[in-house]
Coordinates of C-alpha atoms and ligand atoms in Angstrom, one line a residue:
X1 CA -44.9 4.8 44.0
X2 CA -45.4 4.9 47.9
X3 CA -44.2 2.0 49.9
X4 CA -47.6 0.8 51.4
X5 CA -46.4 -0.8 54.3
X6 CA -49.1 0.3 57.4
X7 CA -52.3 -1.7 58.0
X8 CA -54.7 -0.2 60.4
X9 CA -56.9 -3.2 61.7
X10 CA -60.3 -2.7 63.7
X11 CA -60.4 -4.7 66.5
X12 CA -64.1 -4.3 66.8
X13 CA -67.0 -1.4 65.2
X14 CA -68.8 -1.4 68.6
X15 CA -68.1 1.6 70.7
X16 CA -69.0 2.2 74.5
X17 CA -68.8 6.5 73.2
X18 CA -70.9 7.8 70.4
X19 CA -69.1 10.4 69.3
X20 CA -71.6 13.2 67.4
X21 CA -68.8 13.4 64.6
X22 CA -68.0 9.6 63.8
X23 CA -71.4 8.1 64.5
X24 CA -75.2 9.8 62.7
X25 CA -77.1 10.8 65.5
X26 CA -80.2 9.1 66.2
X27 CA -79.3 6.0 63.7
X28 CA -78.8 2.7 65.2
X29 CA -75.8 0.9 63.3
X30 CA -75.5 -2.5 62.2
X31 CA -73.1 -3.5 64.3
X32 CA -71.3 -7.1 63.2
X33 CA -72.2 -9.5 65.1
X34 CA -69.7 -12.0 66.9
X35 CA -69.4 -15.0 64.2
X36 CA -68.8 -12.2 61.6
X37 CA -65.9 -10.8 63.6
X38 CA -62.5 -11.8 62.4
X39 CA -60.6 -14.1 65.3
X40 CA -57.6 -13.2 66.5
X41 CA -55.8 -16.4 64.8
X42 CA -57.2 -15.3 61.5
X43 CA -56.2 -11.5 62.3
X44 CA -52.4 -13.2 62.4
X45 CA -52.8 -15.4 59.6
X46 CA -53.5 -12.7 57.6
X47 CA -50.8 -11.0 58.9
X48 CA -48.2 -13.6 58.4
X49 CA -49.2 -15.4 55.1
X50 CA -50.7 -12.2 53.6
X51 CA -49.7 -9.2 54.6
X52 CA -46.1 -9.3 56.0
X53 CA -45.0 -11.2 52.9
X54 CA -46.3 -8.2 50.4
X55 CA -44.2 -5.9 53.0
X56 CA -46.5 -4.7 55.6
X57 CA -44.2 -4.1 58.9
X58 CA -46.9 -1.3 60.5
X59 CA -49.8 -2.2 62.8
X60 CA -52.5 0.0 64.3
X61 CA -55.2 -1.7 66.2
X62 CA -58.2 0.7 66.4
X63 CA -62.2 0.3 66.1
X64 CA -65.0 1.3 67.1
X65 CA -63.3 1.0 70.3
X66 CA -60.3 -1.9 70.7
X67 CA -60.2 -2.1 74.2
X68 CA -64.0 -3.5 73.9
X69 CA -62.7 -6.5 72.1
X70 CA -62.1 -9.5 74.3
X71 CA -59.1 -11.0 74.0
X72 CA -57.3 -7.4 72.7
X73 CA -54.3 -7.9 74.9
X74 CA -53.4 -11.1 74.0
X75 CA -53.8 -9.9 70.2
X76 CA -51.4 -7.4 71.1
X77 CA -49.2 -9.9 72.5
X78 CA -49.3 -12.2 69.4
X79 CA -48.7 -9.2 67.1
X80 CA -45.9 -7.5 68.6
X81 CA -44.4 -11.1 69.0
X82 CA -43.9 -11.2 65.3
X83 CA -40.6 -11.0 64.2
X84 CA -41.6 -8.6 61.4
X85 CA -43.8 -6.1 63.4
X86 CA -41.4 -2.7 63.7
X87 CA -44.0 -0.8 64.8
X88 CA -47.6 -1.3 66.6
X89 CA -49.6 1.1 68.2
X90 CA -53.6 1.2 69.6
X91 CA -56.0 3.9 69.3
X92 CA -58.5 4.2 71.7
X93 CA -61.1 6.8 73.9
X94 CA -59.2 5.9 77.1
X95 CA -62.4 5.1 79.2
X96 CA -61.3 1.0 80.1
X97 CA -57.5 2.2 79.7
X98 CA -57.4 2.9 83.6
X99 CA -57.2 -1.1 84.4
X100 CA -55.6 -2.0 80.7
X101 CA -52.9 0.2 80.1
X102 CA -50.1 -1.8 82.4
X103 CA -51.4 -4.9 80.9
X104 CA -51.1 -3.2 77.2
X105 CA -47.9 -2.5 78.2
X106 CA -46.3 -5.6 79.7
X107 CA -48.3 -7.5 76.1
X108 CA -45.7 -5.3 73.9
X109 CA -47.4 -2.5 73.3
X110 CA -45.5 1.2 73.4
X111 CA -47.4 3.7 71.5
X112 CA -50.9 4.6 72.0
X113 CA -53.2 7.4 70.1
X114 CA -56.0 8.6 72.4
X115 CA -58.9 11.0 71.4
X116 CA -59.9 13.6 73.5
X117 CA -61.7 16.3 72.1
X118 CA -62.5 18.7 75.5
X119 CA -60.8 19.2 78.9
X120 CA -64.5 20.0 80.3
X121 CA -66.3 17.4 81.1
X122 CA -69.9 19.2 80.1
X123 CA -68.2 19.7 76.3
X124 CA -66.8 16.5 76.4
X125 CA -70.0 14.5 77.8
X126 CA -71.9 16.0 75.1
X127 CA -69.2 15.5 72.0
X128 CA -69.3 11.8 73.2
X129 CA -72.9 11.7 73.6
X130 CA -73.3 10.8 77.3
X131 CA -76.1 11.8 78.9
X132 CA -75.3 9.8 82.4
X133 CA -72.4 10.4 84.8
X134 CA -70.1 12.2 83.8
X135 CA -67.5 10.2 81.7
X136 CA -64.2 13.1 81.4
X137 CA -62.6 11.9 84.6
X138 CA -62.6 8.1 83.7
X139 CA -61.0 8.8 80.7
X140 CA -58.9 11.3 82.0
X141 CA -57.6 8.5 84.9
X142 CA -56.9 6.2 81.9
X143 CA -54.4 8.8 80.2
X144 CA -52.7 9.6 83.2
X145 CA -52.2 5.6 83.8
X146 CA -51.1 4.9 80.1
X147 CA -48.6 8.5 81.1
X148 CA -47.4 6.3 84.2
X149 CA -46.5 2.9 82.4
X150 CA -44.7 5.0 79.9
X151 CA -46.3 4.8 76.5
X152 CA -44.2 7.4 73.8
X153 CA -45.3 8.0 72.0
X154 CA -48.3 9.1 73.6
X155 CA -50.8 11.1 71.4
X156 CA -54.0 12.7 72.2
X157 CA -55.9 13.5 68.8
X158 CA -58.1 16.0 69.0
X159 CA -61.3 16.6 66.6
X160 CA -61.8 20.2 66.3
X161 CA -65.3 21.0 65.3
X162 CA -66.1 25.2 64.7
X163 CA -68.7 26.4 67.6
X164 CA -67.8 23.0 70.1
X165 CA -64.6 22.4 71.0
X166 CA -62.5 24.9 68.9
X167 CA -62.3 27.5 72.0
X168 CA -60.5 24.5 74.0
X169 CA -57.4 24.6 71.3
X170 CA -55.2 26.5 73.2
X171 CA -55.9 24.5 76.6
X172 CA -55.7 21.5 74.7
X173 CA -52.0 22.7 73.2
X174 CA -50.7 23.4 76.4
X175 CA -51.2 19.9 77.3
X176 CA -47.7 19.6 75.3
X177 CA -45.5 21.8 77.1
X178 CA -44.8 19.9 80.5
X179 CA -45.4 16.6 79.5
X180 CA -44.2 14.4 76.4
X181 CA -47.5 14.2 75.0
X182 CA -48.2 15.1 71.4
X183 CA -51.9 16.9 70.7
X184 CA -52.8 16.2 67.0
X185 CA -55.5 18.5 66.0
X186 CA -57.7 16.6 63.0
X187 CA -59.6 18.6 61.1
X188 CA -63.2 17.0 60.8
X189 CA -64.1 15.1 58.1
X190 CA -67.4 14.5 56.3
X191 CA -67.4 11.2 57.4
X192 CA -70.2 9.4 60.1
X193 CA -72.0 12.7 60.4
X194 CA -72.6 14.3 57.4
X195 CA -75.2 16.5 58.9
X196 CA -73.2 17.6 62.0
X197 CA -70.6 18.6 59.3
X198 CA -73.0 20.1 57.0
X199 CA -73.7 22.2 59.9
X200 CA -70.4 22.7 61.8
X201 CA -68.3 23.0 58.7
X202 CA -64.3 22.2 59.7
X203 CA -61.4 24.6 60.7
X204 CA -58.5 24.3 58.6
X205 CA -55.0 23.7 60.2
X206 CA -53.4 27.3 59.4
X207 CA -56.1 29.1 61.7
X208 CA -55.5 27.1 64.5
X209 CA -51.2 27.4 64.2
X210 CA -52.1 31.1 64.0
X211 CA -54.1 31.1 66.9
X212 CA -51.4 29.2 68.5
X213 CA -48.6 31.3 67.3
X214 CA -50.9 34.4 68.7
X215 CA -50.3 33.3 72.1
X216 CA -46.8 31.3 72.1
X217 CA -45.0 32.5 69.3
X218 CA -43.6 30.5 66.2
X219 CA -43.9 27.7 66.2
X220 CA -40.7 25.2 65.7
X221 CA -41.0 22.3 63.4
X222 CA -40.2 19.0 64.9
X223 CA -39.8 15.6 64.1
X224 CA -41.3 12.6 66.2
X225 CA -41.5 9.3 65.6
X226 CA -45.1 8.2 63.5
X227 CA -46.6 7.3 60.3
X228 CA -48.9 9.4 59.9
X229 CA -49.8 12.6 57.7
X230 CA -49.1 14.9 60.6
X231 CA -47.2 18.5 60.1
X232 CA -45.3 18.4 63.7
X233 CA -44.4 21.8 65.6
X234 CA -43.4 22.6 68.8
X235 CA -44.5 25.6 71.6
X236 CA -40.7 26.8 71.7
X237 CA -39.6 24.9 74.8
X238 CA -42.4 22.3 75.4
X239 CA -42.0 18.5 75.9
X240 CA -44.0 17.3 73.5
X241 CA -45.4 18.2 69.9
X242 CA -48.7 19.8 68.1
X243 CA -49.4 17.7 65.0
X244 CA -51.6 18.9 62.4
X245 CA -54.0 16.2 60.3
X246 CA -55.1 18.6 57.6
X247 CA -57.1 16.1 55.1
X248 CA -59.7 18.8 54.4
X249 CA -57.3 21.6 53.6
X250 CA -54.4 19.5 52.5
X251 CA -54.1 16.5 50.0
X252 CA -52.0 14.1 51.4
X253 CA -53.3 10.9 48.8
X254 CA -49.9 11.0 47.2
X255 CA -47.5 10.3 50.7
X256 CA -50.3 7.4 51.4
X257 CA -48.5 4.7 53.1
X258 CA -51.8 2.4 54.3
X259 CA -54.4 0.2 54.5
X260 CA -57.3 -0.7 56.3
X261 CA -58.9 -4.1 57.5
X262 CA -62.5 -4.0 59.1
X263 CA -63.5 -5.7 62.1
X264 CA -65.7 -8.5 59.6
X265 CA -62.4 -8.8 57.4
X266 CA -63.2 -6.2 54.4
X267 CA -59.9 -4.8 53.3
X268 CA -60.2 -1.0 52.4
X269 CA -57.2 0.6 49.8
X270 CA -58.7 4.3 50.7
X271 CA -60.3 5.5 53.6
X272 CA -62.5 8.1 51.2
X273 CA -63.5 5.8 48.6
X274 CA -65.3 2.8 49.0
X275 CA -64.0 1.4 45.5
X276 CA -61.4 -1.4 45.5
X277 CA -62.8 -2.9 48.7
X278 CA -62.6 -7.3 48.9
X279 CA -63.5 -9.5 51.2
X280 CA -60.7 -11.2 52.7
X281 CA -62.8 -13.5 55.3
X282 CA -64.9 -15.2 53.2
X283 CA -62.3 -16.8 51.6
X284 CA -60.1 -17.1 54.0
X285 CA -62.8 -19.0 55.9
X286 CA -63.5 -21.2 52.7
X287 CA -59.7 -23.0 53.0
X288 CA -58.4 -20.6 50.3
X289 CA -55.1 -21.2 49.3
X290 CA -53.1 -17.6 51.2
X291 CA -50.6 -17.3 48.3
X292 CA -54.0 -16.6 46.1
X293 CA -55.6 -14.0 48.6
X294 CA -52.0 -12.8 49.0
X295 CA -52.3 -12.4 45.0
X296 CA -55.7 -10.7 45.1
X297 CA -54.0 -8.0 47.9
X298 CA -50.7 -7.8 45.3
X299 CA -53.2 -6.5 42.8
X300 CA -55.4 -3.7 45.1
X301 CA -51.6 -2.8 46.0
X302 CA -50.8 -1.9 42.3
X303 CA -54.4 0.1 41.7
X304 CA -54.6 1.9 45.0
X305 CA -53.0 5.1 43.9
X306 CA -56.1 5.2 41.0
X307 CA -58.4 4.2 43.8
X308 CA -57.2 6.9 46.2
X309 CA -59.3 9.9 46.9
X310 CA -57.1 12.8 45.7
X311 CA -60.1 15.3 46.2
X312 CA -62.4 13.9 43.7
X313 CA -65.2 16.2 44.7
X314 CA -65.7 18.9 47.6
X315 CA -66.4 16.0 50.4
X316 CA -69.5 16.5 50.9
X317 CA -71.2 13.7 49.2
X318 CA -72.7 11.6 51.5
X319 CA -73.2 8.9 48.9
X320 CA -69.5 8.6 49.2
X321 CA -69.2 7.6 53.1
X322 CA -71.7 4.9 53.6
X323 CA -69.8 3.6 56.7
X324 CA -68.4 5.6 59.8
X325 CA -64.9 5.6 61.3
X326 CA -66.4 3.2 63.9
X327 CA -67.5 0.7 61.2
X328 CA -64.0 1.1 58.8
X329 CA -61.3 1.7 61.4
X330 CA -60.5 4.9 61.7
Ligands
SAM401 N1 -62.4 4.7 69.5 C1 -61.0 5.0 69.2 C2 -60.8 6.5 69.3 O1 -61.7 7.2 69.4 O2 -59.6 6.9 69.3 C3 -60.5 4.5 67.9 C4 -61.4 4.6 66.7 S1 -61.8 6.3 66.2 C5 -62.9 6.0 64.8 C6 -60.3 6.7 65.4 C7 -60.1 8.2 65.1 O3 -61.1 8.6 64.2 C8 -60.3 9.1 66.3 O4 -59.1 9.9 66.6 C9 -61.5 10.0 65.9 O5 -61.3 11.3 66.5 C10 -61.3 10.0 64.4 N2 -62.6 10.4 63.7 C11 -63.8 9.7 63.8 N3 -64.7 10.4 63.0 C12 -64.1 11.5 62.4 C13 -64.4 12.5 61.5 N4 -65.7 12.6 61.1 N5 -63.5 13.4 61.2 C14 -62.2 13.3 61.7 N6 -61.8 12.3 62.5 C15 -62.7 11.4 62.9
SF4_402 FE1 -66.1 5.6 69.5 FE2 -63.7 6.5 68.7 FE3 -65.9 6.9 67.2 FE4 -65.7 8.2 69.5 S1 -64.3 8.4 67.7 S2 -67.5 7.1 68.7 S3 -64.7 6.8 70.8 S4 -65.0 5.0 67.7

């Protein structure tokens, strides 16, 4: 069985982008409100009494949007601090990264995913769903600072979505050749916005390496440090890497190596199936013993490669994905 030993925690589901493929259009979302919100000294007791114990060693703050969190450095200080953290790493849009990233830095934290889906700020206002001022260059500053402290890894992940943003892939690849950044390209998931999807539809890995290999070559294969599902190439003398997240095209249920904990303290075994979910805050908020909700997490352990999603239909039930990436933790 795979050694499940990577929890991906939301910091918080509120988001200052609403991006049209993690978040319905139109919809308002329930966001959780404050008291609801695990605190940080119940984020790292379930960490310590829970968690770390059962063999967790891999930590991924994400959201919604982390950096909205109050407080998020110092988590990240507290986290990285533990003796059995080996590896922590923050995903985030980049728009507050600007003032953060030295501070997110100095707190522990080395490796950073950031999404950015267009390198033109009239595609890229419109994926996030801005109608104001322009928001590109903000987040554009904020990767260039988070380049400057030196975060490395340092991904961008990119959404590619047919008819949007798709023409952008080789712009967005080249990104990787003078710099050490590594572009993952993640096909789009029927997940947040099943409509958009429904409409859009999703490109699958293979087209875009060949449209890549059209204009550099082959492709090498490389290997650089993460935990994720990615297929790594290279552009034959670049700096940094292409990754490939191929969930639609490519079953990856059986290398599954995580978990995820929501911003209100609902630990998720799959990110495709809401089965198998419990509520870890409740109880921990009721004095519960942690050796018994350490128990309870021991036994979601042993059933989580039943629970996983393995393709169990086409994914295009919405019934299935009741909450978005926001509101889970992507
Ligand atoms: N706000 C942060 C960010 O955007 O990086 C962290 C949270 S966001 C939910 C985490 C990741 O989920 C992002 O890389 C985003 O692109 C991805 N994501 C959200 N909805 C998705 C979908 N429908 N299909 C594929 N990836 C999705
Ligand atoms: Fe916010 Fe990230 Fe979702 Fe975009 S992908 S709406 S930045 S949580």
């Amino acid at each position: 069985m795979n050694q499940v030993d990577y929890l991906r925690i939301s910091a918080i589901d509120r988001c200052n982008f609403r991006c049209h493929y993690c978040m319905p259009e139109g919809a308002e979302l329930d966001y959780i409100l404050r008291p609801e919100l695990l605190r940080s000294e119940e984020i790292l007791t379930l960490l310590q009494e829970v968690f770390i114990p059962l063999g967790f060693r891999k930590f991924r703050l994400t959201g919604g949007e982390p950096l909205l969190r109050p407080g998020i450095v110092n988590l990240v200080r507290e986290i990285a601090s533990l003796p059995a953290t080996e590896d922590l790493s923050l995903s985030t849009n980049a728009f507050l990264l600007a003032d953060m990233a030295r501070d997110l830095y100095d707190a522990g934290l080395r490796r950073i995913n950031i999404s950015l889906d267009s390198l033109v700020p009239e595609t890229f206002d419109k994926i996030i769903g801005n109608r104001g001022r322009s928001r590109w260059e903000q987040t554009w500053k904020g990767i260039q600072a988070a380049h400057k402290v030196g975060f490395n890894p340092l991904k961008l992940n990119v959404v590619v979505i047919p008819g949007i943003n798709d023409r952008e892939v080789l712009d967005l690849a080249a990104l990787s050749i003078d710099r050490n950044w590594h572009v993952r390209f993640i096909e789009f998931m029927p997940i947040g916005n099943i409509e958009l999807f429904g409409e859009r539809a999703w490109i699958p890995s293979e087209e875009l390496r060949q449209r890549i290999r059209s204009q550099w070559g082959s492709l090498e294969s490389s290997d650089v440090k993460g935990n994720g599902p990615a297929d790594v190439f290279q552009i034959p003398g670049a700096k940094g890497t292409l990754g490939f997240i191929s969930q639609m095209s490519e079953c990856f249920c059986d290398r599954c190596n995580r978990m995820r904990l929501s911003a209100d303290g609902w630990l998720r075994p799959c990110l495709l199936n809401e089965s198998g979910q419990i509520d870890l805050k409740t109880p921990l908020r009721q004095g519960i013993d942690p050796a018994q909700l350490r128990e309870k997490v021991r036994q979601i352990l042993l059933i989580k490669p039943e629970i996983n999603f393995k393709q169990r239909d086409s994914g295009t039930d919405g019934e299935l994905y009741k909450r978005t990436m926001s509101q889970i933790g992507g």
